[in-house]
N, CA, C and O atoms as a Tripos MOL2 file, in Angstrom:
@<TRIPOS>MOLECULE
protein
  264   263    66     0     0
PROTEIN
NO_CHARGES

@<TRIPOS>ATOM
      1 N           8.8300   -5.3860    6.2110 N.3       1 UNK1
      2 CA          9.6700   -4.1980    6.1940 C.3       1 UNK1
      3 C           9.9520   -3.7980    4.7540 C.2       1 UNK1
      4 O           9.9770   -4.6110    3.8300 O.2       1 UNK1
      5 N          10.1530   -2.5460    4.6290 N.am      2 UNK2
      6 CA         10.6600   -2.4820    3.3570 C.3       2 UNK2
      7 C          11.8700   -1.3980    3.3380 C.2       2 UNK2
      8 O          12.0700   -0.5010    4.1570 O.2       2 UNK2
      9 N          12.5740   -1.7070    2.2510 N.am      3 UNK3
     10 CA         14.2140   -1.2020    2.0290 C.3       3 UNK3
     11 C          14.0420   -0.1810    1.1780 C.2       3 UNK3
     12 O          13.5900   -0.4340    0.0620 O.2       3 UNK3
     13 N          14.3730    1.1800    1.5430 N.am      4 UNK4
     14 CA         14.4450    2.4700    0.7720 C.3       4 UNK4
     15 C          15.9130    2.8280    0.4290 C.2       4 UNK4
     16 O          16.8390    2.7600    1.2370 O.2       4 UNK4
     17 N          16.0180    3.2180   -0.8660 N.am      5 UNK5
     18 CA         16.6590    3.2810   -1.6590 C.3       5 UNK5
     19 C          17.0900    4.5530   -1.5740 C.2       5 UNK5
     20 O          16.1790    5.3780   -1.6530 O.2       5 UNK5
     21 N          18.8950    5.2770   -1.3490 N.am      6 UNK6
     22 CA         18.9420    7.0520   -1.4150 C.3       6 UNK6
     23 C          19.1150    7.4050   -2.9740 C.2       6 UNK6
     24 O          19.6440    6.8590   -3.9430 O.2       6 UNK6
     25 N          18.5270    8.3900   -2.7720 N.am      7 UNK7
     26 CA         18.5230    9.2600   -3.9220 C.3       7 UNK7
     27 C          19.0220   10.3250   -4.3950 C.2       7 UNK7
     28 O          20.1940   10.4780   -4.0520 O.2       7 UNK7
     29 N          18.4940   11.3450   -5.2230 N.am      8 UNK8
     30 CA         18.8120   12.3840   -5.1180 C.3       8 UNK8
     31 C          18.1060   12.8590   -4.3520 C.2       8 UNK8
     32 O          18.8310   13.7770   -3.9700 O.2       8 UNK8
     33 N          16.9970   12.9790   -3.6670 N.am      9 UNK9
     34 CA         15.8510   13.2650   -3.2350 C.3       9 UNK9
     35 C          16.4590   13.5170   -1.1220 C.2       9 UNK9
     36 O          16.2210   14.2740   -0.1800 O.2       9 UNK9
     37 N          17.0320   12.6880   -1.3360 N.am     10 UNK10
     38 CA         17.4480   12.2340    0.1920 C.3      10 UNK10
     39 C          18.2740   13.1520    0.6240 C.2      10 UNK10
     40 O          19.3460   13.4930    0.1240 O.2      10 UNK10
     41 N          17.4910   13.7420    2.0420 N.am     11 UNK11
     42 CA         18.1130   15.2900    2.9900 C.3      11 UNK11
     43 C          17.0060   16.2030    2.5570 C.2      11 UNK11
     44 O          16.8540   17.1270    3.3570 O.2      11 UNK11
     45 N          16.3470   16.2220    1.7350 N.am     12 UNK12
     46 CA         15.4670   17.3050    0.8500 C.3      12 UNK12
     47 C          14.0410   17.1540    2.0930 C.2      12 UNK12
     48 O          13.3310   16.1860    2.3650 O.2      12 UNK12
     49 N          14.0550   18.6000    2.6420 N.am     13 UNK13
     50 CA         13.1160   18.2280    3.3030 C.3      13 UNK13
     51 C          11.6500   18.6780    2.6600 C.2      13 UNK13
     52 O          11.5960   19.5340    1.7770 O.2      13 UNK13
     53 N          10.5820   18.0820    3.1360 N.am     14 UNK14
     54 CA          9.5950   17.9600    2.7640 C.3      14 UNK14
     55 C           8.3920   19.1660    3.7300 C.2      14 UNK14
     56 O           8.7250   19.3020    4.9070 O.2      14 UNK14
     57 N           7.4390   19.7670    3.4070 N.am     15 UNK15
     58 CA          6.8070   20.6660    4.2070 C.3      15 UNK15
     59 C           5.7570   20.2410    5.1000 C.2      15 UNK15
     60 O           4.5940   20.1690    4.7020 O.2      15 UNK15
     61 N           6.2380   19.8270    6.8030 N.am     16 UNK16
     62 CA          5.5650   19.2650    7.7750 C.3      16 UNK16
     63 C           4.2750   19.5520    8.0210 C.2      16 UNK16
     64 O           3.6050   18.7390    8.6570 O.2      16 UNK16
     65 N           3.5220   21.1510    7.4070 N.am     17 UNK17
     66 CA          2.1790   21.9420    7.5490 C.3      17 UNK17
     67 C           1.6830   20.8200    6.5460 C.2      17 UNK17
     68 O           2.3740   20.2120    5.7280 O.2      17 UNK17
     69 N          -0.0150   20.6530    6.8590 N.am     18 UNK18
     70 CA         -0.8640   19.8480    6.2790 C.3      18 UNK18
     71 C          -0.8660   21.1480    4.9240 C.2      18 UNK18
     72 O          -0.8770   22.3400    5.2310 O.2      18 UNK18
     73 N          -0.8550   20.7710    3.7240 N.am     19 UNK19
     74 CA         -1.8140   21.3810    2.4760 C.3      19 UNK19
     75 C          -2.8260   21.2700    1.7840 C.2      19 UNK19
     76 O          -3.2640   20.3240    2.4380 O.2      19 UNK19
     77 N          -3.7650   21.4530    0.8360 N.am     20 UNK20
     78 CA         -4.5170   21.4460    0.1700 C.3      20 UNK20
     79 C          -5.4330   20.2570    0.7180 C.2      20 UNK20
     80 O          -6.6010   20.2130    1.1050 O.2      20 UNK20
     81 N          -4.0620   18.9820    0.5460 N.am     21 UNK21
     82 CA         -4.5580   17.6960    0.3600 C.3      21 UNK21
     83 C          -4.7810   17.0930    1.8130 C.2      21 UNK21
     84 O          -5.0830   15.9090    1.9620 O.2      21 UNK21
     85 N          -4.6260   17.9130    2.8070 N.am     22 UNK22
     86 CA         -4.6800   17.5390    4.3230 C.3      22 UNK22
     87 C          -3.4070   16.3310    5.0540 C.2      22 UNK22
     88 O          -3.2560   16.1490    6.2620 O.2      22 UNK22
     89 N          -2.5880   15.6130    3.8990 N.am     23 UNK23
     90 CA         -2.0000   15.5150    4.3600 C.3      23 UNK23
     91 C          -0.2230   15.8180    5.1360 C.2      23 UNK23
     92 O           0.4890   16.6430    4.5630 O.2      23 UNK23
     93 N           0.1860   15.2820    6.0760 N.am     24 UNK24
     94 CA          1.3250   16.1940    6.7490 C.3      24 UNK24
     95 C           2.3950   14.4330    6.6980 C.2      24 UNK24
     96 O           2.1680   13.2850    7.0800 O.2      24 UNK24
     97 N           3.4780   15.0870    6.0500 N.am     25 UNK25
     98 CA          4.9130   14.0680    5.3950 C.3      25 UNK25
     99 C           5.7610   14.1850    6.4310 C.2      25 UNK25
    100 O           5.6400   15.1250    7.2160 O.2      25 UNK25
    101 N           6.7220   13.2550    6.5690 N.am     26 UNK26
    102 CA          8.1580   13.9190    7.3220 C.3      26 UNK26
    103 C           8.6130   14.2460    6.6880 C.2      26 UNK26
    104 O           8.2450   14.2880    5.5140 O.2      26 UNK26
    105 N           9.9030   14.7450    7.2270 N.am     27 UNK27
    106 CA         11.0620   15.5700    6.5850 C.3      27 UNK27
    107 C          12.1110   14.9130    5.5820 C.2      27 UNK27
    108 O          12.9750   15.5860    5.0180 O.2      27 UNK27
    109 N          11.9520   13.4590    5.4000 N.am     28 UNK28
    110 CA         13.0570   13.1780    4.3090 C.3      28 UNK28
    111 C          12.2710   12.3870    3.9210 C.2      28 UNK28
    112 O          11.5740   11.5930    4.5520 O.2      28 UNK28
    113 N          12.4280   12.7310    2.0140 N.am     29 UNK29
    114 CA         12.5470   11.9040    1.2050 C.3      29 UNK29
    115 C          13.0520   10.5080    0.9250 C.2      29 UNK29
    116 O          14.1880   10.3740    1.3790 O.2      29 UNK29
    117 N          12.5110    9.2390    0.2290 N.am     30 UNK30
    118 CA         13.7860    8.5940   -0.0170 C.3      30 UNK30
    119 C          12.7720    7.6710   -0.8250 C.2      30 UNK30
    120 O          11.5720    7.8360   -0.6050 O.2      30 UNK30
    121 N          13.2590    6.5100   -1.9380 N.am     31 UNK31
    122 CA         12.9370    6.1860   -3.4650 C.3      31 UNK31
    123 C          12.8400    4.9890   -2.6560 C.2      31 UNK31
    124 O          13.7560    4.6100   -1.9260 O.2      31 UNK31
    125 N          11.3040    4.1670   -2.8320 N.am     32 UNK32
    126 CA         10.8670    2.8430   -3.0750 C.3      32 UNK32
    127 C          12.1550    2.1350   -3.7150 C.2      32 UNK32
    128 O          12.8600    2.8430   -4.4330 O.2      32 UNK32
    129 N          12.5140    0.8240   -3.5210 N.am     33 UNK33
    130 CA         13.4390    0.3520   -4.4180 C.3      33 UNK33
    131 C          12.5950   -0.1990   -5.7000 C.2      33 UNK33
    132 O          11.6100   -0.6200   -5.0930 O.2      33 UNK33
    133 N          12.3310   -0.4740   -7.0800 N.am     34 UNK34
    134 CA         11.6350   -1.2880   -7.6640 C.3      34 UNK34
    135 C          10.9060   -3.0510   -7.2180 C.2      34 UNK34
    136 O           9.7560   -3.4810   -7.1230 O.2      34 UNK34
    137 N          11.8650   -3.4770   -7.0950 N.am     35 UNK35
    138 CA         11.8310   -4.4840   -6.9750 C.3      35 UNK35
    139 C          11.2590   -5.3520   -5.5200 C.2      35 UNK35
    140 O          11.0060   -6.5420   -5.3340 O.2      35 UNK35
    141 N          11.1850   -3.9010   -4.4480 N.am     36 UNK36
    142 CA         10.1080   -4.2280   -3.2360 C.3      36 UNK36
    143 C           8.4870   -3.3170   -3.7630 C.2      36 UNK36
    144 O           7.3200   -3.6530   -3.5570 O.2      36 UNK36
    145 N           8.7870   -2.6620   -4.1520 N.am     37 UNK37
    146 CA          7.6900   -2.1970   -4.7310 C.3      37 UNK37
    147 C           6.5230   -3.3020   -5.6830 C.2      37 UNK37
    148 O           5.3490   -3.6320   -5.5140 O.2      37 UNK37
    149 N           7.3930   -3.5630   -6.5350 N.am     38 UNK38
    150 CA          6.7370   -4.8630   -7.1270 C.3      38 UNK38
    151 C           6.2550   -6.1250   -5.9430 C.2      38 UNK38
    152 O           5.1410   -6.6430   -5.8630 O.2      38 UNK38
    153 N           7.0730   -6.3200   -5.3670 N.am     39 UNK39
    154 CA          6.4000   -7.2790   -4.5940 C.3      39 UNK39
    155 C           5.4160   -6.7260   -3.6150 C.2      39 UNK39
    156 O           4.5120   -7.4820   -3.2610 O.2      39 UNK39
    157 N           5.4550   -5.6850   -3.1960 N.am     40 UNK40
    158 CA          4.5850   -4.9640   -2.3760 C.3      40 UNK40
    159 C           2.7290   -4.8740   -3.2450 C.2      40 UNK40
    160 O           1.6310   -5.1220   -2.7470 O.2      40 UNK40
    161 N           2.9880   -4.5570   -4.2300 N.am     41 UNK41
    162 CA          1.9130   -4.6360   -5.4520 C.3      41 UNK41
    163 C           1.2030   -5.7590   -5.8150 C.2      41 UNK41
    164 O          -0.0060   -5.8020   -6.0430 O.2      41 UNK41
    165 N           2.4960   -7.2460   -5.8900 N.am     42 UNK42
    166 CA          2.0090   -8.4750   -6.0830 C.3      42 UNK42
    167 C           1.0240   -8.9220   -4.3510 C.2      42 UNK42
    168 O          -0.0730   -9.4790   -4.3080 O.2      42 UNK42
    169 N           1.6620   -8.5700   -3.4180 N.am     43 UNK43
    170 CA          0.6550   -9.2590   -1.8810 C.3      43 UNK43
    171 C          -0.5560   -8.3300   -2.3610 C.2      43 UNK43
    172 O          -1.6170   -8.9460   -2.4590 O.2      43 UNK43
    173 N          -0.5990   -7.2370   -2.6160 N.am     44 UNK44
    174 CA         -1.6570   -6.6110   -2.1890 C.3      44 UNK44
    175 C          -3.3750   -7.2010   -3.1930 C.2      44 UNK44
    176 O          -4.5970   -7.1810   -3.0390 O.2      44 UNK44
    177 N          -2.1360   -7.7480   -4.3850 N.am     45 UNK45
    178 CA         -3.2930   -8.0450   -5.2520 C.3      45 UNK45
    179 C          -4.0440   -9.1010   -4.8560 C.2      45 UNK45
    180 O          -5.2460   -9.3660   -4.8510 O.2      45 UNK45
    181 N          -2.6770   -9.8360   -4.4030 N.am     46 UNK46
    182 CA         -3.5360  -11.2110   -3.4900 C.3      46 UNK46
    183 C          -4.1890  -11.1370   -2.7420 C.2      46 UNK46
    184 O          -5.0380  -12.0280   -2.7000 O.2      46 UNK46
    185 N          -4.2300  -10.1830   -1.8010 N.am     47 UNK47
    186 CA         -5.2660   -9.5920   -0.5610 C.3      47 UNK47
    187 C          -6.6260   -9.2910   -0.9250 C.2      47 UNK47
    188 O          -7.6620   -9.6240   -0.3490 O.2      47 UNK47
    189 N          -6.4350   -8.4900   -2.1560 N.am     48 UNK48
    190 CA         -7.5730   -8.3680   -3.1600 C.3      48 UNK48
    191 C          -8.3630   -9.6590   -3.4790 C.2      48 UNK48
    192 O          -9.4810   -9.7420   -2.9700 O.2      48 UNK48
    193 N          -7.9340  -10.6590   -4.2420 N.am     49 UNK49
    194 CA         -8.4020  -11.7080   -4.8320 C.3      49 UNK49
    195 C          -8.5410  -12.2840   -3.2370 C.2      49 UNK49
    196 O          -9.7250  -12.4140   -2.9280 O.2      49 UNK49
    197 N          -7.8720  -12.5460   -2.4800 N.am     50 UNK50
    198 CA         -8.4310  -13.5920   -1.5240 C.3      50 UNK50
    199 C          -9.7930  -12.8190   -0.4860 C.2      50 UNK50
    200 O         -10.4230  -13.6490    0.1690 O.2      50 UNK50
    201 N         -10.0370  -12.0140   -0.3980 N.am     51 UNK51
    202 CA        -10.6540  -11.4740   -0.0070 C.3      51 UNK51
    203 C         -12.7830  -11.3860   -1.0900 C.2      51 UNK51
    204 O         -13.9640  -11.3260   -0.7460 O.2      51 UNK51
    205 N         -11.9960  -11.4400   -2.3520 N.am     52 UNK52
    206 CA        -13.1130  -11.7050   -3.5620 C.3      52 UNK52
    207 C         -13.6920  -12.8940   -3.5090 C.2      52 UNK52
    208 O         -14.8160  -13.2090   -3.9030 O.2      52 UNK52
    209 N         -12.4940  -13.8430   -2.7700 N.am     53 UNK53
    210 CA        -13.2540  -15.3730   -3.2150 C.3      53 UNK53
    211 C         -13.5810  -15.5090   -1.7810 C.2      53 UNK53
    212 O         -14.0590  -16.6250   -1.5760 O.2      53 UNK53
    213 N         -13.5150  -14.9170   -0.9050 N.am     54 UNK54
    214 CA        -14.0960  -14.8570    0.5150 C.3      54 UNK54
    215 C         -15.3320  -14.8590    0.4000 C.2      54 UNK54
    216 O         -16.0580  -15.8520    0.4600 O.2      54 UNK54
    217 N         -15.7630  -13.3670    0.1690 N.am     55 UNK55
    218 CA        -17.1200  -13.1970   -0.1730 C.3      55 UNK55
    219 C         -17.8400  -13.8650   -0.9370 C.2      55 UNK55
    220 O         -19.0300  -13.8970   -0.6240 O.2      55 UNK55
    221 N         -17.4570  -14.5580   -2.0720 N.am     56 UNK56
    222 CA        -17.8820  -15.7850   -2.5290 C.3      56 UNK56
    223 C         -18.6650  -16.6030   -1.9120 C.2      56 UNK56
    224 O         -19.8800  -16.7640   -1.7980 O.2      56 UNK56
    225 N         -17.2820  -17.3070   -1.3650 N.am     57 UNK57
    226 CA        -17.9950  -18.3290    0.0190 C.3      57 UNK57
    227 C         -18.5290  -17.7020    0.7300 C.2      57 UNK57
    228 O         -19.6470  -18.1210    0.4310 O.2      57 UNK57
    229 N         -18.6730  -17.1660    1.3010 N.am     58 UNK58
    230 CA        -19.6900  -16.3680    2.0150 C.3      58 UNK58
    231 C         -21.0140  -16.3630    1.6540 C.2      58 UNK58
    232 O         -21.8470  -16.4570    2.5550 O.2      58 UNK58
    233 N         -21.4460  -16.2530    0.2810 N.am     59 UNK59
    234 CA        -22.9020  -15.6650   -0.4270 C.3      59 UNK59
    235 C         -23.1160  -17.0140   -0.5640 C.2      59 UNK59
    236 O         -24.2500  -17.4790   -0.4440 O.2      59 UNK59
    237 N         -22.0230  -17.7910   -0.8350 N.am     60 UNK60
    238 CA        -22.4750  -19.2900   -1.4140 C.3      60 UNK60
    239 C         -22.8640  -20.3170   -0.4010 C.2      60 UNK60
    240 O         -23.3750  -21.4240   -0.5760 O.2      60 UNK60
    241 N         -22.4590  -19.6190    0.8520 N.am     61 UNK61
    242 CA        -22.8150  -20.5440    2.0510 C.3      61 UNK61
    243 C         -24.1720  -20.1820    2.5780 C.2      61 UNK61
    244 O         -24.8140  -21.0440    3.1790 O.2      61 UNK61
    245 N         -24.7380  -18.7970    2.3770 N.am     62 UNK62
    246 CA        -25.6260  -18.2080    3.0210 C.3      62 UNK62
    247 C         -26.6380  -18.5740    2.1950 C.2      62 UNK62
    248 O         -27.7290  -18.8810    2.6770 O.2      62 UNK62
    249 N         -26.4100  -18.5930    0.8160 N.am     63 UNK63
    250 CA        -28.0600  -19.0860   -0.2700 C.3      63 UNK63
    251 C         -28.0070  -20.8340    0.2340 C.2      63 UNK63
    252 O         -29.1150  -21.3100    0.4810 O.2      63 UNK63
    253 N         -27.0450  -21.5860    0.3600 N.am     64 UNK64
    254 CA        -27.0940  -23.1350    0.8040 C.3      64 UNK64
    255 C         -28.1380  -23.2590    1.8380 C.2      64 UNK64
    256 O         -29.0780  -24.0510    1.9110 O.2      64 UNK64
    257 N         -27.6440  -21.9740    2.8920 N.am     65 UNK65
    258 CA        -28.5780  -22.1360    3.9200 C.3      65 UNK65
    259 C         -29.8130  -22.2500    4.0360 C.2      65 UNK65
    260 O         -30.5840  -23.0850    4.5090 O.2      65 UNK65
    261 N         -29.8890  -21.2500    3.5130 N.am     66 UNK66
    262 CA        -31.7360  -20.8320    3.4820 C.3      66 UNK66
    263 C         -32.4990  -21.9540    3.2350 C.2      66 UNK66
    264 O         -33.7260  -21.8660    3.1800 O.2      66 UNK66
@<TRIPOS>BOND
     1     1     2 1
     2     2     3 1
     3     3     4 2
     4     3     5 am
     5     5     6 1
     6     6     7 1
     7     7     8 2
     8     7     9 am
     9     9    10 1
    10    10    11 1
    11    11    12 2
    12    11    13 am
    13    13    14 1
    14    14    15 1
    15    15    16 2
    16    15    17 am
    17    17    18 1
    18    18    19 1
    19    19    20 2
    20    19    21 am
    21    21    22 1
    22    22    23 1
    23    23    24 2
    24    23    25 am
    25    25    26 1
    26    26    27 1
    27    27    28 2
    28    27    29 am
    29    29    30 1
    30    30    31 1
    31    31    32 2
    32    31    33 am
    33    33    34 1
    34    34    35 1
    35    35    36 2
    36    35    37 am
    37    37    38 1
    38    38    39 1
    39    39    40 2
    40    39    41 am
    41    41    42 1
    42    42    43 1
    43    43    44 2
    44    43    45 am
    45    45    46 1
    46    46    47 1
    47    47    48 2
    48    47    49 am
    49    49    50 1
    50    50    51 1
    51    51    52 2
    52    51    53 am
    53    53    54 1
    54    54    55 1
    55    55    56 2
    56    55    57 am
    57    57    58 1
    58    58    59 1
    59    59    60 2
    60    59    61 am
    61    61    62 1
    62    62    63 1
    63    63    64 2
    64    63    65 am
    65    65    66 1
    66    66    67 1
    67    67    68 2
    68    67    69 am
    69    69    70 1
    70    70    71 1
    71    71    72 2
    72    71    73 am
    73    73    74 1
    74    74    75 1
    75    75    76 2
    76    75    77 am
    77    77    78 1
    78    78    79 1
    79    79    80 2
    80    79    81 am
    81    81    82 1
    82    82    83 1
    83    83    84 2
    84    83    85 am
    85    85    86 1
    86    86    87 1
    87    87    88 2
    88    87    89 am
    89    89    90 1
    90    90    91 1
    91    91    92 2
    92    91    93 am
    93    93    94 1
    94    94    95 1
    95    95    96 2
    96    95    97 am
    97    97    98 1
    98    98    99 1
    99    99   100 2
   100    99   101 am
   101   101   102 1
   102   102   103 1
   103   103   104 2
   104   103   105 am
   105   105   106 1
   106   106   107 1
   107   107   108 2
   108   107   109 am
   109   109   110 1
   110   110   111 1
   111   111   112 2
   112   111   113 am
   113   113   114 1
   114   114   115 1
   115   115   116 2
   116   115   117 am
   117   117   118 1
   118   118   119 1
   119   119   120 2
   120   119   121 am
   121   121   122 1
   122   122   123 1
   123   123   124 2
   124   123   125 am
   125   125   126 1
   126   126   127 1
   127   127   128 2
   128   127   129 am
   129   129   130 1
   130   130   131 1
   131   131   132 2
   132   131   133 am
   133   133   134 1
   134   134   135 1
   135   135   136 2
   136   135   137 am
   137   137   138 1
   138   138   139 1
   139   139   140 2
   140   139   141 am
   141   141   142 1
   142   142   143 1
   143   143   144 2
   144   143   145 am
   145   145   146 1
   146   146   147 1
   147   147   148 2
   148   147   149 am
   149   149   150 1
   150   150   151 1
   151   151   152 2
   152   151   153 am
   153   153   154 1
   154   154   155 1
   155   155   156 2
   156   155   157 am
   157   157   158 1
   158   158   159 1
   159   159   160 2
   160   159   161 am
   161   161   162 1
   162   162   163 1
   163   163   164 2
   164   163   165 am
   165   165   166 1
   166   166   167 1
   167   167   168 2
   168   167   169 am
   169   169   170 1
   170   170   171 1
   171   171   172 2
   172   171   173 am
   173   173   174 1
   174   174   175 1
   175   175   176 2
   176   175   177 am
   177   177   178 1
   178   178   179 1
   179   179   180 2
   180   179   181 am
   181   181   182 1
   182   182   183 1
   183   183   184 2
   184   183   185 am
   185   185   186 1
   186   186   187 1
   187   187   188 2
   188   187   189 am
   189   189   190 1
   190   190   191 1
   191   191   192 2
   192   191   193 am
   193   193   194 1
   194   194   195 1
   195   195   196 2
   196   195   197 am
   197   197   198 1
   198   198   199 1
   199   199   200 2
   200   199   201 am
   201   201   202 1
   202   202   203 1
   203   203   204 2
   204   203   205 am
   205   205   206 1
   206   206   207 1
   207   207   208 2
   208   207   209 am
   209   209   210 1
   210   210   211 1
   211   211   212 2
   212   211   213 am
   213   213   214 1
   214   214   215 1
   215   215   216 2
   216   215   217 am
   217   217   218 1
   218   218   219 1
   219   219   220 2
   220   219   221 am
   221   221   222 1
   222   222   223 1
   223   223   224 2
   224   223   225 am
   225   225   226 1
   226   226   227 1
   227   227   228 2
   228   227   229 am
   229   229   230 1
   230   230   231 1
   231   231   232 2
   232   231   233 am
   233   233   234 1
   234   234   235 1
   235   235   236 2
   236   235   237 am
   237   237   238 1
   238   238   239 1
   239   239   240 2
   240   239   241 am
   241   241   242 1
   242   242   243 1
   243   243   244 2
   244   243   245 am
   245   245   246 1
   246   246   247 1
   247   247   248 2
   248   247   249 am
   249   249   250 1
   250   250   251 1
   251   251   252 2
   252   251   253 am
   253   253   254 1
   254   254   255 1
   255   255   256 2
   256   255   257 am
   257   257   258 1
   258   258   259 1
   259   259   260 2
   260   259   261 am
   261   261   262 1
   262   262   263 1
   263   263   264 2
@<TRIPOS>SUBSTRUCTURE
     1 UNK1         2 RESIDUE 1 A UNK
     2 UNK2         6 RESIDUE 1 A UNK
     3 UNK3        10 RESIDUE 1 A UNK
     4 UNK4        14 RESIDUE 1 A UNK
     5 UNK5        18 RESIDUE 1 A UNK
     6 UNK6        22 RESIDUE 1 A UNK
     7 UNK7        26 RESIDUE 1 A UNK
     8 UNK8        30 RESIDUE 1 A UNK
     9 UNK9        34 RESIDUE 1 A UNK
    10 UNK10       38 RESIDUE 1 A UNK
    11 UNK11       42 RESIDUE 1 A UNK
    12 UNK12       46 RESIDUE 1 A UNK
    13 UNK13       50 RESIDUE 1 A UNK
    14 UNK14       54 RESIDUE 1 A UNK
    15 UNK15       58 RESIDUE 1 A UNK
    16 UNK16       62 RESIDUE 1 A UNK
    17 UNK17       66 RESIDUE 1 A UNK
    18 UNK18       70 RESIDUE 1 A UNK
    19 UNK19       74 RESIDUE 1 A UNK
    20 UNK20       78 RESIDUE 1 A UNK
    21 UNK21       82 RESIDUE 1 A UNK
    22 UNK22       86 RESIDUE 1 A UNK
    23 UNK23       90 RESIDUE 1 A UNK
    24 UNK24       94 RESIDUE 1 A UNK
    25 UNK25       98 RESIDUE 1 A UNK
    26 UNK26      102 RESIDUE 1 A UNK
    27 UNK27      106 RESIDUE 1 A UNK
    28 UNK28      110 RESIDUE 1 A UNK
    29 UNK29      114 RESIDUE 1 A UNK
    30 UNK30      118 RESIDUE 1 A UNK
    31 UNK31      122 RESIDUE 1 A UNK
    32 UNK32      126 RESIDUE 1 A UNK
    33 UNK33      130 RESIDUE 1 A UNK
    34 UNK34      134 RESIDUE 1 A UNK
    35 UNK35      138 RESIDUE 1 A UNK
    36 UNK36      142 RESIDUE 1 A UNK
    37 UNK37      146 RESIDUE 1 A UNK
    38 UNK38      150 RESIDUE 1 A UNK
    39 UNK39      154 RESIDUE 1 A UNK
    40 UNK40      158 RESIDUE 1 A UNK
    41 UNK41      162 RESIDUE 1 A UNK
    42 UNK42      166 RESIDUE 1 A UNK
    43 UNK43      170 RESIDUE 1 A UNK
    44 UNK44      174 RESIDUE 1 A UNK
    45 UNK45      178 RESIDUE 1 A UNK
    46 UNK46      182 RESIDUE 1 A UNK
    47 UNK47      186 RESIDUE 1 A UNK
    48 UNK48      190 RESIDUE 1 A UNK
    49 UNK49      194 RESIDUE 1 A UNK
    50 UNK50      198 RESIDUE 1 A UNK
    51 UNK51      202 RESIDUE 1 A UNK
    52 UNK52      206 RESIDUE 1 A UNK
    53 UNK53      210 RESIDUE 1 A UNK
    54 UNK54      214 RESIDUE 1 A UNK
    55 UNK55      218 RESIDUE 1 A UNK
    56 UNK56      222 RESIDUE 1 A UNK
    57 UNK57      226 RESIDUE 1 A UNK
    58 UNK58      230 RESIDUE 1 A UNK
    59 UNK59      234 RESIDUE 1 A UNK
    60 UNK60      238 RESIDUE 1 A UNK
    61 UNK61      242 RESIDUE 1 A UNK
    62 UNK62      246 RESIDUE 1 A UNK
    63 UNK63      250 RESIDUE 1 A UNK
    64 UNK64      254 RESIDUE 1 A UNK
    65 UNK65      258 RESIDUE 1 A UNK
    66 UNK66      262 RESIDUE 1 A UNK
């Protein structure tokens, strides 16, 4: 889960029609806190790296094979 932070931003509604960029927001704003953000950044990197040394093993199991 993560904990959003009010702002100034918060009540400010946002425009529900898709634009330019195709995508469509809800209607309120509200500020990442820092400090879940950061940790949100730190798993993902790990997801990254564990996923790198996956494929690793993977290539390294498949040339063993042959």
């Amino acid at each position: 889960s993560v904990l959003l932070a009010e702002d100034s931003a918060s009540g400010c509604n946002v425009p529900a029609t898709p634009g330019a960029v195709g995508v469509v927001h809800g209607a309120a704003r509200a500020q990442l806190d820092p400090a879940h953000a950061q940790r949100i950044l730190a798993i993902t990197g790990d997801g990254d790296q564990g996923l790198i040394a996956l494929r690793a093993c993977q290539a390294y199991v498949r040339a063993i094979a042959r």
